[in-house]
Amino acid sequence: MPEASPSKWHLAHTTWFFETLVLQAHAPGYQPVDSRWARLFNSYYEALGPRHPRPQRGLLSRPSLAEVWQYRRQVDDAMQGFINSAGAAEWSAAADTLRLGLHHEQQHQELLLTDILHAFSLNPLRPAYAPAPERLPDTTCPPLRWRSMAGGPVQVGHEGSGFGFDNERPRHTCWLAPHALASRLVTCAEYAEFIADGGYRQASLWLSDGWAEVQARGWQAPAYWLARAADGSHGDGYDHFTLHGVQALDPTAPVCHLSAYEAAAYAAWAGARLPTEFEWEHAAAQQSGDGSALLQQLHGAAWQWTASAYTPYPGFRPLAGPAAEYNGKFMVNQLVLRGSSLATPPGHARLSYRNFFPPAARWQFSGLRLARDEVSA
Amino acid sequence: MPEASPSKWHLAHTTWFFETLVLQAHAPGYQPVDSRWARLFNSYYEALGPRHPRPQRGLLSRPSLAEVWQYRRQVDDAMQGFINSAGAAEWSAAADTLRLGLHHEQQHQELLLTDILHAFSLNPLRPAYAPAPERLPDTTCPPLRWRSMAGGPVQVGHEGSGFGFDNERPRHTCWLAPHALASRLVTCAEYAEFIADGGYRQASLWLSDGWAEVQARGWQAPAYWLARAADGSHGDGYDHFTLHGVQALDPTAPVCHLSAYEAAAYAAWAGARLPTEFEWEHAAAQQSGDGSALLQQLHGAAWQWTASAYTPYPGFRPLAGPAAEYNGKFMVNQLVLRGSSLATPPGHARLSYRNFFPPAARWQFSGLRLARDEVSA
Amino acid sequence: MPEASPSKWHLAHTTWFFETLVLQAHAPGYQPVDSRWARLFNSYYEALGPRHPRPQRGLLSRPSLAEVWQYRRQVDDAMQGFINSAGAAEWSAAADTLRLGLHHEQQHQELLLTDILHAFSLNPLRPAYAPAPERLPDTTCPPLRWRSMAGGPVQVGHEGSGFGFDNERPRHTCWLAPHALASRLVTCAEYAEFIADGGYRQASLWLSDGWAEVQARGWQAPAYWLARAADGSHGDGYDHFTLHGVQALDPTAPVCHLSAYEAAAYAAWAGARLPTEFEWEHAAAQQSGDGSALLQQLHGAAWQWTASAYTPYPGFRPLAGPAAEYNGKFMVNQLVLRGSSLATPPGHARLSYRNFFPPAARWQFSGLRLARDEVSA
Amino acid sequence: MPEASPSKWHLAHTTWFFETLVLQAHAPGYQPVDSRWARLFNSYYEALGPRHPRPQRGLLSRPSLAEVWQYRRQVDDAMQGFINSAGAAEWSAAADTLRLGLHHEQQHQELLLTDILHAFSLNPLRPAYAPAPERLPDTTCPPLRWRSMAGGPVQVGHEGSGFGFDNERPRHTCWLAPHALASRLVTCAEYAEFIADGGYRQASLWLSDGWAEVQARGWQAPAYWLARAADGSHGDGYDHFTLHGVQALDPTAPVCHLSAYEAAAYAAWAGARLPTEFEWEHAAAQQSGDGSALLQQLHGAAWQWTASAYTPYPGFRPLAGPAAEYNGKFMVNQLVLRGSSLATPPGHARLSYRNFFPPAARWQFSGLRLARDEVSA
């Protein structure tokens, strides 16, 4: 898959980010470890020069993994030196980008896992990234409840002095119509009902582009689901391929590795729809405000597809310098996901966090929460 | 281009629409002229059975053009008969779909012209669809003025009993931030400055997907612009290919046949952005309210790309029956265009009208109006 | 299919051939009917200037069919005038190319039919090019007999003063090993046995590239064969789509519309192989020499795939001038077919005639005759 | 490039070949090291079960390189055990396949180098596989001389009890026309003249499919040639990328890394043609017969494209068992190369050896020797 990268590349790219945007920009006299590597480990920064084609990242047998680890140690050392010695002016100039680099690395920590899972899924040996944990007794899945939310103007977006990406700003008003949100994510068992009811064979449930994907790719279940029956039918249920190898599906766990098309088709089948990103954010903010637990699985279970296209907020300003390309230039042809997944590093996510992927993407830890319109009183 | 269809097909498809959705559904005892044609002239209605592949429409040498005209006459006659004889109950059941059929046909009247223009543009003979009109003296282009609009809640969407597509409803509230809109569309002369300034060679002006299109397709100017210089450079200016054949560009005319990517890149170069569809609709409604002329070229010049993804309004409900597929299933991967073009049939457009195309589409009569954020007082 | 052209194009192209290679080259003062048409109707002659892309031939709604007929009449008249008035020197210079133009037109007479058949086969209306003939009683198919041919040096290639293409010359010696040829072509009934025996599912019967085509295209029978059973199985036999519409297969007729891959796989299944083009030519020449009928269906039934790659004969010299591109530049990646088909114009074929197509081509009237090695005494 | 494989895969595949075709078939009680690996390391043997898709070989991060080396040691040990202990009957059954496995491994020794060269060429770091040898003084290139060969019947193909692949048999008669062969291969300096003379811009020199490749791929020089001038022109000459990194071209060395299309175009430009494989073999056999040195560089310099399509010899019989797929199923759409290259293992090549690749392939060590027709006395 052209979108996935080898682990060695992730390791080198996050290193390059610190080297280029912090050390070369701000550390006096810093010389890059190997000036030729900029072309290899630059992901998509046009302003930083030519780049190695993304689909060819897997062919780079040089530099070796050992060289990349050595690169990382050298840059780590140089970063430590810079942090120790930087004067106030240098620090002031570099601090925001350094902090961006840390959050950037956290993003790649999750991508590293999604890309390994994808690569291993193509290997007939079905290798496991890590041994399976001792299986805990299945928790009983709480019933899905609908939480009604009144309409009107609400504030969304990042505020305050804590870290947030440029795409979360500025905080602004938007107007919500009355609606309700499901108290928890859709489960594997619920999604299996959709399949059993012929969900993948009813065009009327699907967006037109989604139906075309279903036909072209032969989708019959979420990514990594494996029909147990020899004929691919779902009568015998499914296993799924995970970072722990092939495992039995947990019917109470959130369904995962869905495209937005599948999420939307499931929602249509269930007589509901996807939430907008602002419905999600507003409800999540309410939640944290009053301390109750109206909504479960906001974070740490699965990214939640929204119905919102990834577009700039009113008054959006990209970061200055090369980091301008971090987010803004991708604001078309993608949908927003909210929340976070089991693979998201602790502390990385926020209420205002906007993850984004094209609607056909399935290799992320992406699930869904239902929403529906409510008639105003 | 797979998206374009031959004129014969448009003629037959609009006829089939009336035959299938009105006559077969509502006229007692109606028998289709040829039951095998449903497969040929069904555009995208999954509920109405299998369809001939869109890219193969151009290969249909049978039925002949004469047969299609004969088909049209027969359906026209049957429609006339139905209208004359329908009882109140029949009429009540059929009237909305009949009216939809009329608006559907108006949409294809414009598509017929855009598809002819595209097909003729690929013919080295450069045929003209119609003789060029006597050239009127160039009007002086008024200076571009910025019209400031306050923020706050506004009502958008179709209301009342007049015709509107399902995608324009329900009328609802949205919240606008303070902004300003340009008084007129961007002109050919202004767009030529963007080109001369290297607009097509500066990645930083472009959305990432747009820049990829520029590279892959070698775009250097709007569709149908023809560099006069033998080497393709723009030093000698441009002609453009039109329904009247090759013509000199009118520098004061709105630039047309842009993709949304080009529209957005121009706006970035000009220090502005595209309006949202609601900024456009609200300003246009204000305009019609007070009778002044703050905004020119709202209609009849060129469709105007907006920054808004084509998504459902809160509470959106598709039409019942096969017409459910008319609009809703396309609500992903497309952007909204507002206004209307010189090729739009008179009376077809509305303030709340939502045209939509993928951002790379250039064969429509699509231009742009600038917008910018304003700081609230 | 990019390889097929519309009838209007064939009509114009054969006219252009006479206009360009005869009239413009040899008729004093001749002016082309429309100099812009050279680009449209030049098939593949690089030396004669730029050409309209082959896959876009179907989009040329201008010039109209009426204009092309008018073009043909004008060129016919000019040719007649040239023939009537040419002096000896002019005639001597032009005669060979004029004769080439006649044979070129005969080739397109057959291609016109194969391309119409292909285009009609994609039309769900399944139109008929011509009414079906009165069905004659099925002739009894004679048993297949093996005709043994001794090895040794033989003469092949065109000789004498009659017309032959450059690719048939020079006549030269080649050495044949002892072999045997089947007395007639493989029939539809015999080919149906191959299908019923799982021929399309046994990789071991196929050339590697052929097996890849079978997988990629889902071939299960010759082109234009239509399984009668709703599930596509062959239990109920096959109809086939022909220039007379859908017809029942005649089990005794030669199987037709095979790729070379299918022909070779059938031969492998039958414990035989395809003949080389020189085995075919030598046997056919023997036949005509002694007046007997050792081999049937040499001509007028179906083109016969050979095992011979289309390569130049020793001492091959292309024609001078633009006609150099007629044959020589295609001498790679194609296989030779010998004989002629029911669609070949009378008098067009010869013993030394070399037809050629890529091995995956199925839209020609192409069948097969079996051959096998024999041990020399 | 889908045709190239990683080094780890070559290592495992050649091991798998011995394990599967020798040990599993002939060593009593042998159990495969890991039965799941058959799918990974089977190259193209349909009879031996499903295979991992060739373009995905590069994604196999498991088994690791260490595991593959361990696999190799285990199979080596088992082979040694089998050789030591096999009885006469076992040996008789296994010996031919074992010998085939050795020659198979030699083929992959060369492919390993061509694939490494290709992968390194895509790496902007331009790594070197091995340090450059001390540069010897350039040998003076001897003048090209034409060696005339009389026509008539000759014997070609492998004979005797030494090893030969099935595609070299049976030895048989073919008839050659009088011709001449160049005494040595075409040099880099000579090929550079062809480029400087516009060889890559003259359609008339090229086969039609070759010209299409030149256009589609932008070929302007052999693979791995690097224009020294910044604008890609050849005024400043060329370096080339080799297993020793970027090196200056040796003008007297044989030109290498040509497609058959380039070889044929050069030959046309030089007023010559490619030899047939039988002209090559017969001349080489003459040479070895009389001890003189009429022809230089028959072996060890570069594989030499011939004009001969890769087709079966009269009476060809594939090997029995799975090895039937070794050669025969590729006998279409490929051309024969004769001789051997500097990367061919010593002792691997033979006079009757038939190497074969599609005509567009350039990543092998492939050059050319000129031939021309001669008029018989």
Tab-separated table of N, CA and C in Angstrom, chain A residues 1-44:
chain	number	residue	atom	x	y	z
A	1	MET	N	0.841	-1.192	0.000
A	1	MET	CA	0.000	0.000	0.000
A	1	MET	C	0.876	1.241	0.000
A	2	PRO	N	0.710	2.126	-0.970
A	2	PRO	CA	1.617	3.271	-1.059
A	2	PRO	C	1.572	4.160	0.174
A	3	GLU	N	0.463	4.141	0.929
A	3	GLU	CA	0.342	5.035	2.084
A	3	GLU	C	1.161	4.553	3.285
A	4	ALA	N	1.541	3.295	3.318
A	4	ALA	CA	2.246	2.758	4.482
A	4	ALA	C	3.755	2.826	4.272
A	5	SER	N	4.478	2.998	5.356
A	5	SER	CA	5.933	3.130	5.304
A	5	SER	C	6.578	2.092	6.209
A	6	PRO	N	7.830	1.706	5.893
A	6	PRO	CA	8.532	0.745	6.750
A	6	PRO	C	8.912	1.384	8.081
A	7	SER	N	9.100	0.539	9.073
A	7	SER	CA	9.449	1.024	10.414
A	7	SER	C	10.740	1.831	10.386
A	8	LYS	N	11.709	1.365	9.638
A	8	LYS	CA	12.983	2.086	9.572
A	8	LYS	C	12.770	3.518	9.094
A	9	TRP	N	11.860	3.680	8.159
A	9	TRP	CA	11.606	5.022	7.642
A	9	TRP	C	10.959	5.910	8.704
A	10	HIS	N	9.996	5.390	9.437
A	10	HIS	CA	9.382	6.186	10.510
A	10	HIS	C	10.453	6.654	11.507
A	11	LEU	N	11.326	5.729	11.850
A	11	LEU	CA	12.374	6.035	12.811
A	11	LEU	C	13.267	7.162	12.300
A	12	ALA	N	13.637	7.073	11.043
A	12	ALA	CA	14.538	8.082	10.481
A	12	ALA	C	13.797	9.405	10.244
A	13	HIS	N	12.544	9.326	9.835
A	13	HIS	CA	11.791	10.543	9.510
A	13	HIS	C	11.568	11.402	10.752
A	14	THR	N	11.205	10.783	11.870
A	14	THR	CA	10.968	11.579	13.076
A	14	THR	C	12.281	12.184	13.573
A	15	THR	N	13.375	11.478	13.332
A	15	THR	CA	14.698	12.013	13.672
A	15	THR	C	15.032	13.217	12.783
A	16	TRP	N	14.796	13.016	11.492
A	16	TRP	CA	15.045	14.088	10.532
A	16	TRP	C	14.242	15.343	10.881
A	17	PHE	N	13.024	15.152	11.365
A	17	PHE	CA	12.174	16.296	11.711
A	17	PHE	C	12.868	17.165	12.766
A	18	PHE	N	13.387	16.526	13.806
A	18	PHE	CA	14.113	17.290	14.831
A	18	PHE	C	15.392	17.905	14.251
A	19	GLU	N	16.103	17.113	13.489
A	19	GLU	CA	17.368	17.612	12.958
A	19	GLU	C	17.154	18.848	12.076
A	20	THR	N	16.119	18.775	11.227
A	20	THR	CA	15.933	19.828	10.229
A	20	THR	C	15.230	21.045	10.806
A	21	LEU	N	14.118	20.811	11.513
A	21	LEU	CA	13.306	21.945	11.940
A	21	LEU	C	13.798	22.563	13.246
A	22	VAL	N	14.527	21.787	14.032
A	22	VAL	CA	15.052	22.376	15.275
A	22	VAL	C	16.554	22.652	15.151
A	23	LEU	N	17.354	21.606	14.919
A	23	LEU	CA	18.803	21.780	15.009
A	23	LEU	C	19.341	22.652	13.875
A	24	GLN	N	18.953	22.322	12.619
A	24	GLN	CA	19.484	23.127	11.521
A	24	GLN	C	18.961	24.551	11.577
A	25	ALA	N	17.722	24.710	12.055
A	25	ALA	CA	17.137	26.052	12.085
A	25	ALA	C	17.630	26.875	13.265
A	26	HIS	N	17.953	26.210	14.363
A	26	HIS	CA	18.171	26.989	15.582
A	26	HIS	C	19.490	26.719	16.303
A	27	ALA	N	20.136	25.585	16.095
A	27	ALA	CA	21.366	25.289	16.833
A	27	ALA	C	22.562	25.828	16.054
A	28	PRO	N	23.263	26.781	16.610
A	28	PRO	CA	24.350	27.427	15.868
A	28	PRO	C	25.403	26.408	15.440
A	29	GLY	N	25.739	26.437	14.191
A	29	GLY	CA	26.819	25.607	13.681
A	29	GLY	C	26.477	24.141	13.496
A	30	TYR	N	25.232	23.787	13.680
A	30	TYR	CA	24.896	22.363	13.531
A	30	TYR	C	25.083	21.912	12.075
A	31	GLN	N	25.727	20.790	11.909
A	31	GLN	CA	25.900	20.193	10.590
A	31	GLN	C	25.113	18.894	10.529
A	32	PRO	N	24.322	18.706	9.497
A	32	PRO	CA	23.525	17.464	9.426
A	32	PRO	C	24.410	16.227	9.362
A	33	VAL	N	23.931	15.144	9.923
A	33	VAL	CA	24.689	13.897	9.953
A	33	VAL	C	25.031	13.443	8.539
A	34	ASP	N	24.090	13.518	7.651
A	34	ASP	CA	24.355	13.183	6.245
A	34	ASP	C	23.389	14.007	5.410
A	35	SER	N	23.926	14.972	4.679
A	35	SER	CA	23.045	15.921	3.996
A	35	SER	C	22.208	15.237	2.919
A	36	ARG	N	22.631	14.051	2.494
A	36	ARG	CA	21.883	13.367	1.437
A	36	ARG	C	20.601	12.724	1.976
A	37	TRP	N	20.506	12.614	3.288
A	37	TRP	CA	19.352	11.910	3.841
A	37	TRP	C	18.081	12.762	3.848
A	38	ALA	N	18.242	14.079	3.681
A	38	ALA	CA	17.053	14.940	3.673
A	38	ALA	C	16.066	14.468	2.608
A	39	ARG	N	16.607	14.086	1.459
A	39	ARG	CA	15.749	13.631	0.366
A	39	ARG	C	15.017	12.335	0.727
A	40	LEU	N	15.661	11.513	1.517
A	40	LEU	CA	15.073	10.214	1.842
A	40	LEU	C	13.997	10.310	2.921
A	41	PHE	N	14.198	11.206	3.874
A	41	PHE	CA	13.371	11.144	5.083
A	41	PHE	C	12.425	12.334	5.233
A	42	ASN	N	12.437	13.212	4.248
A	42	ASN	CA	11.426	14.259	4.158
A	42	ASN	C	10.139	13.599	3.687
A	43	SER	N	9.058	13.795	4.413
A	43	SER	CA	7.815	13.123	4.053
A	43	SER	C	7.073	13.855	2.948
A	44	TYR	N	6.745	15.134	3.203
A	44	TYR	CA	5.929	15.847	2.213
A	44	TYR	C	6.162	17.338	2.232
